[in-house]
Short mmCIF file of C-alpha atoms and ligand atoms in Angstrom, two decimals:
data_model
loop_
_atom_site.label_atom_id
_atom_site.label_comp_id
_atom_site.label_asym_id
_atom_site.label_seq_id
_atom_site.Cartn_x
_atom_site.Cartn_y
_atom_site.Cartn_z
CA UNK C 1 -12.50 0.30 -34.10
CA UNK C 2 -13.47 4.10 -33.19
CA UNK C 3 -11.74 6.28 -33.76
CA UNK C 4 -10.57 9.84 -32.07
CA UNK C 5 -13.35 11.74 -34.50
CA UNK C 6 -16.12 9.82 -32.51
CA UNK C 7 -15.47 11.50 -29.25
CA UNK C 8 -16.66 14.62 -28.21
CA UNK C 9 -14.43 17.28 -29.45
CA UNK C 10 -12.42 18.19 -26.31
CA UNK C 11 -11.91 14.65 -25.30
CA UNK C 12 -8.85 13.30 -24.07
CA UNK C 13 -6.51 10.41 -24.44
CA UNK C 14 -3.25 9.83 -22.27
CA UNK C 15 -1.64 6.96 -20.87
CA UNK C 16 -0.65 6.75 -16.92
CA UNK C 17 1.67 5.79 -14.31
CA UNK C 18 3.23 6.24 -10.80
CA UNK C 19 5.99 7.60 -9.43
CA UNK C 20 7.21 4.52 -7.52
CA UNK C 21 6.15 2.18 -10.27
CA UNK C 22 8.63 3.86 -12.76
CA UNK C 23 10.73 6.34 -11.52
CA UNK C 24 13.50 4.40 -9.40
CA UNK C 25 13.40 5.25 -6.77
CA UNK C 26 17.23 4.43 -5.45
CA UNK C 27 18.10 7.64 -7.51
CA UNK C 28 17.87 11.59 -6.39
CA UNK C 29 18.03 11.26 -2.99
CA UNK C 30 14.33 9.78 -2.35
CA UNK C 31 14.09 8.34 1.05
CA UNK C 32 12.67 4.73 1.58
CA UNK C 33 9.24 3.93 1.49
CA UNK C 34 6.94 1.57 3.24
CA UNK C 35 7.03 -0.47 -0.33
CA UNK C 36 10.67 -0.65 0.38
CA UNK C 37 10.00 -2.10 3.55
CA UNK C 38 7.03 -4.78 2.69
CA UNK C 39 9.38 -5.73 -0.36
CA UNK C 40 12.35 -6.69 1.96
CA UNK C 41 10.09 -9.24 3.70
CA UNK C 42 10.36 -12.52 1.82
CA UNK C 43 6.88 -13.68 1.19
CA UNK C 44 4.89 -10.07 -0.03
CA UNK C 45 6.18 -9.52 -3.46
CA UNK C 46 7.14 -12.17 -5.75
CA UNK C 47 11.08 -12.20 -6.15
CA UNK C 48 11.22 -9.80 -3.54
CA UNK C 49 11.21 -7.26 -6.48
CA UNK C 50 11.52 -3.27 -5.13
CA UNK C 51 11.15 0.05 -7.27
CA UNK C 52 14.64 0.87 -6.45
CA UNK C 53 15.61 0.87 -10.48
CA UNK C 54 12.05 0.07 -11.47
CA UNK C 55 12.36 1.27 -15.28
CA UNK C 56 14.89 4.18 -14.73
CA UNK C 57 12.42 6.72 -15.45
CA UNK C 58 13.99 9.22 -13.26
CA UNK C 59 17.10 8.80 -16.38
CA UNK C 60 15.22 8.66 -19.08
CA UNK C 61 12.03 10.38 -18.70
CA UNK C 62 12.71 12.58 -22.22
CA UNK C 63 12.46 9.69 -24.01
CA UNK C 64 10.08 8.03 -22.76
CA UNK C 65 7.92 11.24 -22.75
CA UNK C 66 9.04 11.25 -26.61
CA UNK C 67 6.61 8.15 -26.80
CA UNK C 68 3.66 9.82 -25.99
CA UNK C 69 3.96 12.52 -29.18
CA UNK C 70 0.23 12.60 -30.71
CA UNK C 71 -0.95 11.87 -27.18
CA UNK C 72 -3.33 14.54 -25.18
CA UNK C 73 -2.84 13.96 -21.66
CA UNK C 74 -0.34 12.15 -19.24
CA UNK C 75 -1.29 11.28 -15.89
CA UNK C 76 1.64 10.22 -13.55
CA UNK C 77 2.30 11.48 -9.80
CA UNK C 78 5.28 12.87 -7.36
CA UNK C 79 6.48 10.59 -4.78
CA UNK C 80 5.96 11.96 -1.45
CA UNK C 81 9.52 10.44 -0.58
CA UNK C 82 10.98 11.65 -3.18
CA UNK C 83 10.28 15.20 -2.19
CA UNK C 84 10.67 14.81 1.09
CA UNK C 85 12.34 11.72 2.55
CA UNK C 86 11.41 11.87 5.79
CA UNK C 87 7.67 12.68 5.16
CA UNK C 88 7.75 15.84 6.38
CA UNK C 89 10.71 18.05 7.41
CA UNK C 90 14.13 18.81 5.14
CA UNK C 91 13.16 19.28 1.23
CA UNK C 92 15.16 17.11 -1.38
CA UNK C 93 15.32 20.22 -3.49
CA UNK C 94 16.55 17.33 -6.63
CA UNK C 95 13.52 15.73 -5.84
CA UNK C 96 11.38 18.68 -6.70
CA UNK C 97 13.94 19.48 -9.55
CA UNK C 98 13.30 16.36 -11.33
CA UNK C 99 9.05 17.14 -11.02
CA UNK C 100 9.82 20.96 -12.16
CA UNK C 101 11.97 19.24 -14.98
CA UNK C 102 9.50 16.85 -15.64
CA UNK C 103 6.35 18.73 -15.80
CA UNK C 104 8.24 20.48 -18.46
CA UNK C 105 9.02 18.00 -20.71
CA UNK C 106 5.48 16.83 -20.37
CA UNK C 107 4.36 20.44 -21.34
CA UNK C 108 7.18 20.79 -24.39
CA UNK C 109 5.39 17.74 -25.69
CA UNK C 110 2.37 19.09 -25.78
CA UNK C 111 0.85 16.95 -22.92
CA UNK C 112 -1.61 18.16 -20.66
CA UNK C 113 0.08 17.31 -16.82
CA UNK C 114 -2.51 15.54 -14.67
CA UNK C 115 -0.84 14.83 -11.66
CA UNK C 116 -1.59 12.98 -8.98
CA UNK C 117 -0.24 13.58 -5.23
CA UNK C 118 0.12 10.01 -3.46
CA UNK C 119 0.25 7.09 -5.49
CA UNK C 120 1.06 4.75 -2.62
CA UNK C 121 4.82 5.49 -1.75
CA UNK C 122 4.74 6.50 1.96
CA UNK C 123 7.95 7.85 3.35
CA UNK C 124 8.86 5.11 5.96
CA UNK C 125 9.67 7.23 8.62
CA UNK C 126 5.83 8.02 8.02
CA UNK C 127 4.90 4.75 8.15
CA UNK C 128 6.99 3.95 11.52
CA UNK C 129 4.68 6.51 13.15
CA UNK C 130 1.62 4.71 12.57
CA UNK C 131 1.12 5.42 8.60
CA UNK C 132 -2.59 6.20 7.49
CA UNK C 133 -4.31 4.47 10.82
CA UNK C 134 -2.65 8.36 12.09
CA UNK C 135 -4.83 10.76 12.00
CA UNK C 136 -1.88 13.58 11.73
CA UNK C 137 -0.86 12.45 8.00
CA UNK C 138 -3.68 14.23 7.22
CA UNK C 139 -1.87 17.61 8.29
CA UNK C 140 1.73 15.62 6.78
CA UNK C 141 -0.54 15.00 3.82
CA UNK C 142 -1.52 18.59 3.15
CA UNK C 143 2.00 20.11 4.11
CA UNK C 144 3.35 17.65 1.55
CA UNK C 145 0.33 19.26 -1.14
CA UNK C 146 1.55 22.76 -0.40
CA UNK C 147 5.33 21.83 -1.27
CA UNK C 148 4.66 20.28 -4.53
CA UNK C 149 2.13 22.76 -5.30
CA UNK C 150 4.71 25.80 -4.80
CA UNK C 151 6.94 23.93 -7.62
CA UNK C 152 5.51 22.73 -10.23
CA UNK C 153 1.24 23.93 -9.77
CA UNK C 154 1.42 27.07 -11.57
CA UNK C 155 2.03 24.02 -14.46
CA UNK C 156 -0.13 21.28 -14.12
CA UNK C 157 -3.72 21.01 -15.46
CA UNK C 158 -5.58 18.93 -13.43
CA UNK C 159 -4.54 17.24 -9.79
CA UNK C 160 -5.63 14.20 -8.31
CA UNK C 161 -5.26 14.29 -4.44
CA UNK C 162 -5.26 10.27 -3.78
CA UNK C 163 -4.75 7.66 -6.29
CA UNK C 164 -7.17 4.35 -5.57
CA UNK C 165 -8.15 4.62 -1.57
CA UNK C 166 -9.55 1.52 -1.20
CA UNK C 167 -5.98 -0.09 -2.37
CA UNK C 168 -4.10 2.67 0.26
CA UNK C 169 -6.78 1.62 3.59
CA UNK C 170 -8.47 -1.83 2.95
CA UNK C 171 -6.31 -3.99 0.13
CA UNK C 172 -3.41 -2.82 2.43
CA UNK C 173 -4.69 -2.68 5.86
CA UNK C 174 -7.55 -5.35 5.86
CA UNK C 175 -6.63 -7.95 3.48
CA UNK C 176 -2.55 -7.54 3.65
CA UNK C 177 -1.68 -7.46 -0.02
CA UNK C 178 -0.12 -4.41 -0.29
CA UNK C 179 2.20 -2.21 2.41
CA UNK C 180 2.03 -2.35 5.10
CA UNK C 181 0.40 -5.77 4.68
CA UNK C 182 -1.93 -5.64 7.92
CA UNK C 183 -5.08 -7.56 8.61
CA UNK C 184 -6.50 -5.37 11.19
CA UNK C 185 -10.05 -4.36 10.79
CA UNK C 186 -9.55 -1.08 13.26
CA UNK C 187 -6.20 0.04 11.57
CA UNK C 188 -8.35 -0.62 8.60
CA UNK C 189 -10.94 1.49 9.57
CA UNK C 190 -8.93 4.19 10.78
CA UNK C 191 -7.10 4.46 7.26
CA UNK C 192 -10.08 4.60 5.96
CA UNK C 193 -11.36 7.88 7.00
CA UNK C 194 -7.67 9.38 7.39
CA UNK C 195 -7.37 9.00 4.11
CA UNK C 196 -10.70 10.88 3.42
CA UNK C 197 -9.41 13.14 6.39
CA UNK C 198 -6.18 13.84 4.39
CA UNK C 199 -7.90 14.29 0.61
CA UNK C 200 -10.24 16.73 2.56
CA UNK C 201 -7.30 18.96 3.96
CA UNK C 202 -5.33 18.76 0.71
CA UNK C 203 -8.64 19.57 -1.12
CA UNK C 204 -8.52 22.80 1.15
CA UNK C 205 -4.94 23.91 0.96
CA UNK C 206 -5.46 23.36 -2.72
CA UNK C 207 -8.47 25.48 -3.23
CA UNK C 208 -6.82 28.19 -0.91
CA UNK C 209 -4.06 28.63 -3.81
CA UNK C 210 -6.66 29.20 -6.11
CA UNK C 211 -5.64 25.67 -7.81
CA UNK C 212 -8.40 24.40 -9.65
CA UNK C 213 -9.71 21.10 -11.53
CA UNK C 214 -8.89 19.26 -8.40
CA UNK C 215 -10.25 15.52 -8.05
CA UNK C 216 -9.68 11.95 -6.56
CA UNK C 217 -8.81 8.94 -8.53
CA UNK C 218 -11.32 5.64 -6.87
CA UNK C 219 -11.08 2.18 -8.14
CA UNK C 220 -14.41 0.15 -9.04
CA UNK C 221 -15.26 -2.88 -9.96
CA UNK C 222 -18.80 -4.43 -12.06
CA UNK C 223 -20.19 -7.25 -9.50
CA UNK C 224 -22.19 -9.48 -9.77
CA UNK C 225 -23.66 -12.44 -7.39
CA UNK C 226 -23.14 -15.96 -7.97
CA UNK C 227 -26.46 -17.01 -8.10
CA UNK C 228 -29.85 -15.89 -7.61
CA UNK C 229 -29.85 -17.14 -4.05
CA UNK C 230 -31.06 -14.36 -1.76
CA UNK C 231 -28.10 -14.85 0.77
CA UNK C 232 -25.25 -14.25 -2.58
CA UNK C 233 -27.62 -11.31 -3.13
CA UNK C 234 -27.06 -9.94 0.31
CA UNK C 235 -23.68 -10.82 -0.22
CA UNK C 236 -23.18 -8.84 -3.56
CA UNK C 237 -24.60 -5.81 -2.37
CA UNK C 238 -22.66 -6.21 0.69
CA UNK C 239 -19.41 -5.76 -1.66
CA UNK C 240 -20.73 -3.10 -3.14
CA UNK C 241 -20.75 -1.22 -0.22
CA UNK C 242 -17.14 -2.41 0.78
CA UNK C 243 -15.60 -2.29 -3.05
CA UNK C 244 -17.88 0.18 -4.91
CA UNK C 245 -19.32 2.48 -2.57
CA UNK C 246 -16.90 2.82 0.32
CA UNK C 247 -15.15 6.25 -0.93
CA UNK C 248 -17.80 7.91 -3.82
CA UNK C 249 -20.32 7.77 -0.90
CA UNK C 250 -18.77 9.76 2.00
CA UNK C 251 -17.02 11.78 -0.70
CA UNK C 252 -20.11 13.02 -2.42
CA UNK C 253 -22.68 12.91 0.74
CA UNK C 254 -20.41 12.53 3.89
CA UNK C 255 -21.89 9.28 4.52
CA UNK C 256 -20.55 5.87 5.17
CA UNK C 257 -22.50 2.80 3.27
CA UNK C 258 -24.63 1.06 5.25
CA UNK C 259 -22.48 -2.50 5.14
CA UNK C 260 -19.21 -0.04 6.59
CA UNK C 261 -21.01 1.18 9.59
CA UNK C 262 -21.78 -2.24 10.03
CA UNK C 263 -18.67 -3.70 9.70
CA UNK C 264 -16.06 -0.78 10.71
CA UNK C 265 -18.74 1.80 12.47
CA UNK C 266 -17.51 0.62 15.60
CA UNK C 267 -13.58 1.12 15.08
CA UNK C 268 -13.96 4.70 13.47
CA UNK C 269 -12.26 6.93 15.13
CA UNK C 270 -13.95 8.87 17.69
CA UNK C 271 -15.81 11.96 16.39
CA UNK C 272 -15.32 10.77 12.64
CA UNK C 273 -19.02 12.66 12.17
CA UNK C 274 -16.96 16.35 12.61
CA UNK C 275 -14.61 15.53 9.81
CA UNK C 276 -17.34 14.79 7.09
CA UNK C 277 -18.16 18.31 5.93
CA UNK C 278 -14.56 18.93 5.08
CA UNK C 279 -14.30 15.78 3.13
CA UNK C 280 -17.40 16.11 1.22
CA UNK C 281 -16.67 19.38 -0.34
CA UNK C 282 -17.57 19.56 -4.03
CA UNK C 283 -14.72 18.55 -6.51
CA UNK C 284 -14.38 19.41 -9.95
CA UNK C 285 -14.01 16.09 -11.81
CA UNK C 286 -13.55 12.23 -10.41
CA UNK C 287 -11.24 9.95 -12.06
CA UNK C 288 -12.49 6.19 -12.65
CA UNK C 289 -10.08 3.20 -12.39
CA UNK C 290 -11.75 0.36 -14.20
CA UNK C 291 -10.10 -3.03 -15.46
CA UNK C 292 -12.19 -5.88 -14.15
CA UNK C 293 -15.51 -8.09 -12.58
CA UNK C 294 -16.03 -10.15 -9.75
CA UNK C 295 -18.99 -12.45 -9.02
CA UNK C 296 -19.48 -12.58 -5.48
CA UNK C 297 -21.31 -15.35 -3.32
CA UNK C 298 -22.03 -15.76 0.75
CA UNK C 299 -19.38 -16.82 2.64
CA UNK C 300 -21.12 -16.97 6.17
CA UNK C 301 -18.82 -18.82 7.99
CA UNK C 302 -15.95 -16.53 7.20
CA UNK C 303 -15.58 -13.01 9.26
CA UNK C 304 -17.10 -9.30 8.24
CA UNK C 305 -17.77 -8.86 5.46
CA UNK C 306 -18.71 -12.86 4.75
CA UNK C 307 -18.05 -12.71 1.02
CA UNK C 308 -15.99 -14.64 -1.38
CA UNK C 309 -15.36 -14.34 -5.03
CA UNK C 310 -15.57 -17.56 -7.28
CA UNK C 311 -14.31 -17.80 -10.58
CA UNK C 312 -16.02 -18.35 -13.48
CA UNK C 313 -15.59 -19.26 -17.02
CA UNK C 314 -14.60 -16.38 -19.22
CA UNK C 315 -11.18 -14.47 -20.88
CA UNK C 316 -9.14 -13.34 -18.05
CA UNK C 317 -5.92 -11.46 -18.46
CA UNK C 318 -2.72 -12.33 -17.07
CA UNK C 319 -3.40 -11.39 -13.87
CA UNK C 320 -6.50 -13.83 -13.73
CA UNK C 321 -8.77 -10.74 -13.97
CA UNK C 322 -12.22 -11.37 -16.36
CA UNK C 323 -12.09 -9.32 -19.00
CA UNK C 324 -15.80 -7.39 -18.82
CA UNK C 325 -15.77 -4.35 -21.06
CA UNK C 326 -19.50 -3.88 -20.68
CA UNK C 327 -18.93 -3.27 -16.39
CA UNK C 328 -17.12 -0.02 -17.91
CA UNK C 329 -20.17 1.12 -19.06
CA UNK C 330 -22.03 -0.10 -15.75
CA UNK C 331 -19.97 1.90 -13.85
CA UNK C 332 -20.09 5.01 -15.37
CA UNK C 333 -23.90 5.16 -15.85
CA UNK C 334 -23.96 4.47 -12.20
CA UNK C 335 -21.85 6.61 -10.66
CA UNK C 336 -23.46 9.27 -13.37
CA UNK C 337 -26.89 7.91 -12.25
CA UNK C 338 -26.05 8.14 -8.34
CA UNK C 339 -23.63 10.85 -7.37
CA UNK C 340 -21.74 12.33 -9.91
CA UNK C 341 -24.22 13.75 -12.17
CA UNK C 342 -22.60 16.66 -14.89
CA UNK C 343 -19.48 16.77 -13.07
CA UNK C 344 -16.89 15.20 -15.24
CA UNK C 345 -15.61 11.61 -15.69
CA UNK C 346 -12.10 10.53 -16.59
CA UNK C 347 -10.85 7.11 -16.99
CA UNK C 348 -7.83 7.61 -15.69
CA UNK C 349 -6.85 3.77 -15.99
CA UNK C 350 -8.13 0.81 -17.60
CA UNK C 351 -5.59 -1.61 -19.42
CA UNK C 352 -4.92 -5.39 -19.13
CA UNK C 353 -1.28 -7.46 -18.14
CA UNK C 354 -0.36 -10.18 -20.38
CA UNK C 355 2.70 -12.08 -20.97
CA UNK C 356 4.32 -10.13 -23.70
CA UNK C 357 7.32 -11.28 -25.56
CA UNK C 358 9.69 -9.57 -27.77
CA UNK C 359 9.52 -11.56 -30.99
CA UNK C 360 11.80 -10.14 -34.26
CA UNK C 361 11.64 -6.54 -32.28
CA UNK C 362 7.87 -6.47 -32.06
CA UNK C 363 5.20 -7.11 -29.89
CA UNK C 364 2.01 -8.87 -30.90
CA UNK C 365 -0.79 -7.87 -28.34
CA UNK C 366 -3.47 -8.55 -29.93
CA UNK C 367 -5.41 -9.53 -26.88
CA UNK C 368 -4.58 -6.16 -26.06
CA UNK C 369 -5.76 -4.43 -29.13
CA UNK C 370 -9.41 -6.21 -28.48
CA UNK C 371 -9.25 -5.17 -24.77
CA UNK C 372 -8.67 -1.42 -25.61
CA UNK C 373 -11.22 -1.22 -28.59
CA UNK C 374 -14.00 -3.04 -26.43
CA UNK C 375 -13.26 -0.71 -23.49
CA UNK C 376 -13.41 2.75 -25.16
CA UNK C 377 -16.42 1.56 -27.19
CA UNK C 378 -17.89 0.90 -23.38
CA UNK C 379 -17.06 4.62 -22.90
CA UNK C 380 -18.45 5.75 -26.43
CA UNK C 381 -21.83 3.89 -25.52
CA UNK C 382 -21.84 6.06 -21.36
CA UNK C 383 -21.61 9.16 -23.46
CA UNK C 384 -24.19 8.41 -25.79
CA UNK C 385 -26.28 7.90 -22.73
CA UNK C 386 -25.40 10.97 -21.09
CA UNK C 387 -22.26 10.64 -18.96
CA UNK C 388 -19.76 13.74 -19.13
CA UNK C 389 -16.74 11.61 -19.80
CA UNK C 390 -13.44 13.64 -20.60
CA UNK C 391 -11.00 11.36 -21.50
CA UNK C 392 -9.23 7.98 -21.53
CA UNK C 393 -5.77 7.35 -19.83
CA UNK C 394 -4.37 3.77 -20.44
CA UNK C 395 -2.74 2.13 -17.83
CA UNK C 396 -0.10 1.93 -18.14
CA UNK C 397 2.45 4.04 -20.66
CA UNK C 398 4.92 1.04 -20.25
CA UNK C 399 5.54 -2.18 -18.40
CA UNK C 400 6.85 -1.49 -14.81
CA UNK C 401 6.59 -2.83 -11.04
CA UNK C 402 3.31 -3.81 -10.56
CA UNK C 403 3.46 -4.01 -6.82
CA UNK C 404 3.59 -7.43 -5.05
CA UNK C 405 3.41 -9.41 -8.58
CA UNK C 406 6.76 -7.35 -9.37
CA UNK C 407 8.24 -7.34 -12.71
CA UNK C 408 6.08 -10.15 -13.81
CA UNK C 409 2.69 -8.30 -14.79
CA UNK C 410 3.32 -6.23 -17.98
CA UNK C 411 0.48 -3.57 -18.30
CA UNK C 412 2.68 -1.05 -20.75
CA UNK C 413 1.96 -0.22 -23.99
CA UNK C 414 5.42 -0.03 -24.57
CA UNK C 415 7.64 -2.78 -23.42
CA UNK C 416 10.51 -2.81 -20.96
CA UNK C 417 13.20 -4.67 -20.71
CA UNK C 418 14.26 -4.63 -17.46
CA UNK C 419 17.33 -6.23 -17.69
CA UNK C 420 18.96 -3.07 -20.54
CA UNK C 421 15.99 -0.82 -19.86
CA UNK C 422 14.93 -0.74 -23.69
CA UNK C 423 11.57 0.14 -24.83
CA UNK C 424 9.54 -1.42 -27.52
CA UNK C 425 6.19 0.18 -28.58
CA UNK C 426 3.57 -2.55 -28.68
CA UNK C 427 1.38 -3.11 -31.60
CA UNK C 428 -1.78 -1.62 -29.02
CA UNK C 429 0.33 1.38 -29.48
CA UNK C 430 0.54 1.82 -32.81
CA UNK C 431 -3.18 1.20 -32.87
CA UNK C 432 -4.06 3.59 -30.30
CA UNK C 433 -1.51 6.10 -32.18
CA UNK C 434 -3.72 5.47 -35.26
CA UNK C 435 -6.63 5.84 -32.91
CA UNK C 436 -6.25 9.18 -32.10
CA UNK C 437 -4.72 10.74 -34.76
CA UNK C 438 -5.86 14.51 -35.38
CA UNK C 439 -5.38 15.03 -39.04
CA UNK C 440 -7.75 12.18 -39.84
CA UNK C 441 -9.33 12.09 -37.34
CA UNK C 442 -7.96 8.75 -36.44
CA UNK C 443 -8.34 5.67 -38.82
O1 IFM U 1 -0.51 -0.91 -11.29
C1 IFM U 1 -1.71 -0.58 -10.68
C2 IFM U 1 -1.75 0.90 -10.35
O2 IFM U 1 -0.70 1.27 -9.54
C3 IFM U 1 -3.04 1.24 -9.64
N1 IFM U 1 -4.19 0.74 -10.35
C4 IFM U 1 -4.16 -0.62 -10.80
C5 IFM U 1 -2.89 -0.89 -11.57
C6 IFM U 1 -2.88 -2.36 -12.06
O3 IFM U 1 -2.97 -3.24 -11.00
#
């Protein structure tokens, strides 16, 4: 196992989560959220869970915070309901009190904040108006930036505008899995580049405070085709475009991949050429959401973009995902390699769901333990070959609502129960305690 000594000195290592995944969000006058909504429809989340208590963070953030002692960094992010219920309008001043509270504790801890602004709960009155296939949430979006910035940014070390666009515009809008469960292709195309649109505005409201290490948080994924038949070729690099490519490329050149404009060109929204200055303007660091591979093969008879994962024989987690520590490795070289160059990397998640169990008041994740170790020695092996990664944040710090699986999926390193809300540290946090400990520098 590495250890913390085998990083470069100023590296960090946090854990993450989200607001809605955590908080509760039936507490402190948050308003309801499109999740709220797409939850209430039997059929989009198993058990028709909600975050309404989720893991009564919103309580008992001290102590949970009190788990992350040793830690560098925590990454989590302000609910945009929260802070204002409506989306825009009247303030819940004890919305922003809990952040200004919160930001605190995270600093008395001696925890860097990284913060990110939207981690998927849109204010439903938002969302009744058309949601991110609007082109004004982009104004909403930055007016939302400026109030949260007023409270708590004279604290925070790094912010994160969007967490994972490709989950907000085409997981949500083109395939239906998440809220507001569309299958659309325009609506889908039309989040797409509102969600650039709105990064790009909050990117300038941000800099025009004078707030700096400002970033984006994308989700990627190591493909691979299915065979070496030309047409799962095509396919694979098709995906690419549509999984890989789809946000790092317009954000770093103001481009679209060639497989979008082929599939979505036409439903941009008119004029979308104007708005690609403002959301290609530099940024200081990008964050790097890695936990998986797919291997993709042709799937002609099926509609834009004719592709279709198959599963193949190899240790999956419990959410069916393979377990491919080297694509970690893939990815950042790539992204060093293509478009990011010096500018720093953070993996600001990677972690694995299985079925943990309480057993005698511990938990044995040993499959856990092997999925962290191989993943930061993927990271340890992209520095030695030159990429300017800053730190490690697991997802997540503990289990909590993982979206349309629910309560089901446990990510933490700690372990909820959600029934009397205790915690119980796993053994992968004990190891990555031991990992990262300063005065030995780590075991
Ligand atoms: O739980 C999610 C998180 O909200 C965004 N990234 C992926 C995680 C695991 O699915």
């Amino acid at each position: 196992m590495l250890k913390r000594a085998d990083f470069p000195e100023n590296f960090l290592f946090g854990a993450a989560t989200s607001a809605y995944q955590i908080e509760g969000h039936a507490f402190g006058g948050a308003g309801p959220t499109h999740w709220d909504t797409f939850a209430a429809k039997p059929g989009n989340v198993v058990n028709n869970e909600n975050g309404a208590v989720a893991c009564d963070h919103y309580h008992r953030y001290e102590q949970d915070l009190d788990l992350l002692l040793g830690f560098d960094a925590y990454r989590f992010s302000t609910s945009w309901a929260r802070v204002l219920p409506e989306g825009r309008g009247p303030v819940n001043q004890e919305g922003l009190d809990f952040y200004d509270r919160l930001v605190d504790a995270v600093l008395e801890r001696g925890l860097k904040p990284f913060l990110t602004l939207y981690h998927w709960e849109l204010p439903a009155t938002l969302a009744d108006l058309g949601g991110w296939t609007n082109r004004e949430i982009a104004g909403w979006f930055g007016d939302y930036t400026d109030i949260v910035m007023d409270r708590i940014g004279d604290r925070v070390a790094s912010v994160a505008t969007i967490n994972e666009p490709w989950c907000v515009s085409y997981l949500s809008h083109f395939l239906g899995h998440h809220a507001p469960g569309l299958r659309d292709i325009g609506a889908t195309a039309n989040a797409v580049h509102n969600v650039l649109l709105a990064h790009g505005v909050a990117m300038e409201r941000l800099r025009a405070r004078g707030q700096d290490n400002l970033g984006i948080v994308l989700n990627f994924e190591a493909l691979r085709p299915g065979s070496q038949k030309p047409e799962d070729l095509a396919a694979a690099a098709t995906y690419d475009d549509v999984m890989n490519r789809l946000f790092i490329q317009p954000l770093m050149t103001g481009t679209y991949p060639d497989a979008i404009m082929a599939g979505l060109g036409s439903h941009l929204p008119q004029r979308w050429q104007d708005d690609m200055d403002l959301i290609s303007k530099p940024m200081d660091w990008l964050g790097v959401n890695y936990y998986t591979r797919q291997t993709i093969v042709a799937a002609p008879s099926e509609p834009w973009p004719s592709t279709r994962f198959i599963t193949t024989d190899c240790d999956k987690t419990q959410m069916g995902w393979d377990i491919y520590p080297e694509g970690l490795h893939e990815t950042l070289t790539w992204l060093t390699d293509e478009f990011t160059g010096d500018m720093p990397l953070f993996v600001t998640e990677n972690g694995m769901a299985w079925d943990d169990k309480v057993i005698n008041g511990t938990v044995n994740d040993s499959e856990r333990m092997d999925y962290i170790s191989r993943h930061l020695q993927q990271i340890h092996r992209a520095i030695g070959d030159g990429c300017n990664v800053q730190g490690f944040f697991y997802w997540s710090l503990m289990d909590n609502y993982e979206w349309a699986f629910g309560y089901d999926k446990r990510f933490g390193m700690i372990h909820v129960d959600f029934e009397t809300q205790k915690r119980t540290p796993k053994e992968s946090y004990h190891l990555l305690k031991q990992v990262i400990r300063r005065d030995r520098g780590g075991i």
